[in-house]
Amino acid sequence: MSAQDERYDVVIVGSGATGGWAAKQLTEAGLRVAVLEAGRKLDPEQDFNEHKRSFEMPFRGRRLGTREQQARQPVQSLCYQCDEYTNHLFVDDTEHPYTTPADRPFHWIRGRHVGGRSIMWARQTYRLSDYDFKATSRDGFGADWPLDYATIAPYYDQVERFIGVSGQAEGLPQLPDGAFLPPMRLTCGEELLKSAIREKFGRALTIGRCAILTKDLNGRPKCHYCGPCSRGCRTGSYYSSPSSSLPAAEATGRLTLIPNAVVSHVEVDDAGKCRSVYYVDRITRQHREVFGSVVVLCASTLESTRIMLNSNSDQHPTGIANSSGVLGHYLMDHVMGGGAAGVLPVLKNTPDTRGTRPNGIYIPRFRNITDRHSKFLRGYGYQGNASVVKWGHAMNVEGFGESFKNEVKDNRPWTISIGGFGEHLPQYDNFCELDKVHTDAWGIPILHISAAYGDNEQKMVDDMADAAEEMLHAAGAEDIEVRRDISVPGLAIHEVGTARMGDDPGSSVLNTWEQAHDVSNLFVMDGSGYPSSACQNPTITFMALATRACEYLVEEFKAARL
């Protein structure tokens, strides 16, 4: 019997951070699970280039490689991590098109392979707090989440203890501490900034909280600091689903992984409940159907929403689970663009002893915590680093021969840079919908995405720039360059919100367990359910919410209520 002929307890769409986690949790609970992934299964020996030097690459590590490759990835190449080492981990934009209004661009960064963007993610893992979950109760804008921090905290613990998150406890109410592995060290430049902003502004700085092992865990070795994590990790020292949660699911004997399955829609029965997931084989273009008692969408915010919008039927004429009419609306992505960089002359010639640390610093949100800002709602945090320059300064050094080399070697400057990630307020007019004309390479309708930042985000970016400048000045930085150009939505790669959670079925798509209000056997366990974006990197919250949702799913399934 083929995988397509069987009936599974649960069919999961997507194998990334939440898809892999849901597969682990559900199979370990005794359920038979099929995971559909649109792309291929990667071979770390062939696909990961973290140990290769530029001279080992055909184009010496050039940004994207051939002109043909550049022409096929005009959107993906805008991601700072997409280059000759990694471009095969990002989609071919010509095969995966979408449309936007000319005046409202959106840069959709995607990876289609087993593991999804958990292979290329930046691994920063910050919990949300009740400043985020109950933000509306504080400032009156939008809608509160249908849960609070006390409810979700045990599930954060469960995820962190399995995947491994290194970090330093700080005791901040706006950034709850987690179940941390030992923290990585700050550099002396970062220690300088930490002391300066604490003494002058009362602000905190901490080492980044990241899903990278600083000690061995669950059969995975600790990080050996080779550096370029975006190129893959053969040792599995950072969390990705193929190195961690998917193997745990496979070990149960109850997982069927189906790669190269480009899902188009969910089929429903006469009662309007999920019957199966329909897909097109990426290689053969054959159409297939996988049957399951429950469907869980973990394809990423926009892709899960596309599947739902395309799942129209007599029972769901505007897309499955869309009786509220808000499916596709309230699209959000973190706003970037405000920050500053400079040099720290006081540290000139001081050695950098951190090695190739695969992490940076984090300055948690400090706006709208105790005092309300006069110009904007919510807040932002900074990420960045301070490090010594090895040879990039040589272009500004005069001389030739031995004296020139000694001058470059003996006068290495320290640079410091911080950039903000800010909350994007939920607005109904930021949305995605099906494009009525165009399809992708497999004949599936594509998305039309229309989103923009508003006045609140612009004022936030201006404040990011001003505050960054004043903090670098406080640390003694010189030659400060201030950045205040607001980013294009999508480039933070933190898109959320198009199938929002809520207690009211008339204004939300999902309930507090990420279960569709309209369809009891449909769950959406990625970023789609966010009612607001907060300002912290979202993946650990995706996984904590999925943990809670899976616990509920198992209870309901075993009680025959799905």
Coordinates of N, CA, C and O in Angstrom, one line a residue, residues 43 65 79 106 121 186 386 462 494 507 548:
D43 N 20.8 16.7 1.6 CA 21.9 15.9 2.0 C 23.0 16.8 2.6 O 23.6 17.6 1.9
G65 N 26.4 33.9 -7.6 CA 26.9 33.0 -8.6 C 26.7 33.5 -10.0 O 26.9 34.7 -10.4
C79 N 17.7 38.7 0.6 CA 18.0 38.3 1.9 C 19.5 38.2 2.1 O 20.2 37.7 1.3
F106 N 6.3 43.8 -1.2 CA 6.5 42.8 -0.2 C 7.5 41.8 -0.6 O 7.4 41.2 -1.7
W121 N 17.4 29.8 9.4 CA 16.9 30.9 10.3 C 18.1 31.4 11.2 O 19.1 30.8 11.3
L186 N 30.0 37.8 26.0 CA 30.0 39.1 25.3 C 31.5 39.5 25.0 O 32.4 39.1 25.7
A386 N 29.6 43.9 18.6 CA 30.9 44.7 18.6 C 32.0 43.7 18.4 O 32.1 42.7 19.1
D462 N 12.3 56.0 13.3 CA 13.0 57.3 13.6 C 13.6 57.2 15.0 O 14.7 57.6 15.3
H494 N 9.7 37.6 9.3 CA 8.9 37.3 10.5 C 7.4 37.5 10.2 O 6.7 38.0 11.1
S507 N -14.6 37.5 14.3 CA -13.5 38.4 14.0 C -12.1 37.7 14.0 O -11.1 38.3 14.0
R548 N 1.3 23.4 22.8 CA 0.0 23.5 23.5 C -1.1 23.0 22.6 O -2.0 22.2 23.1

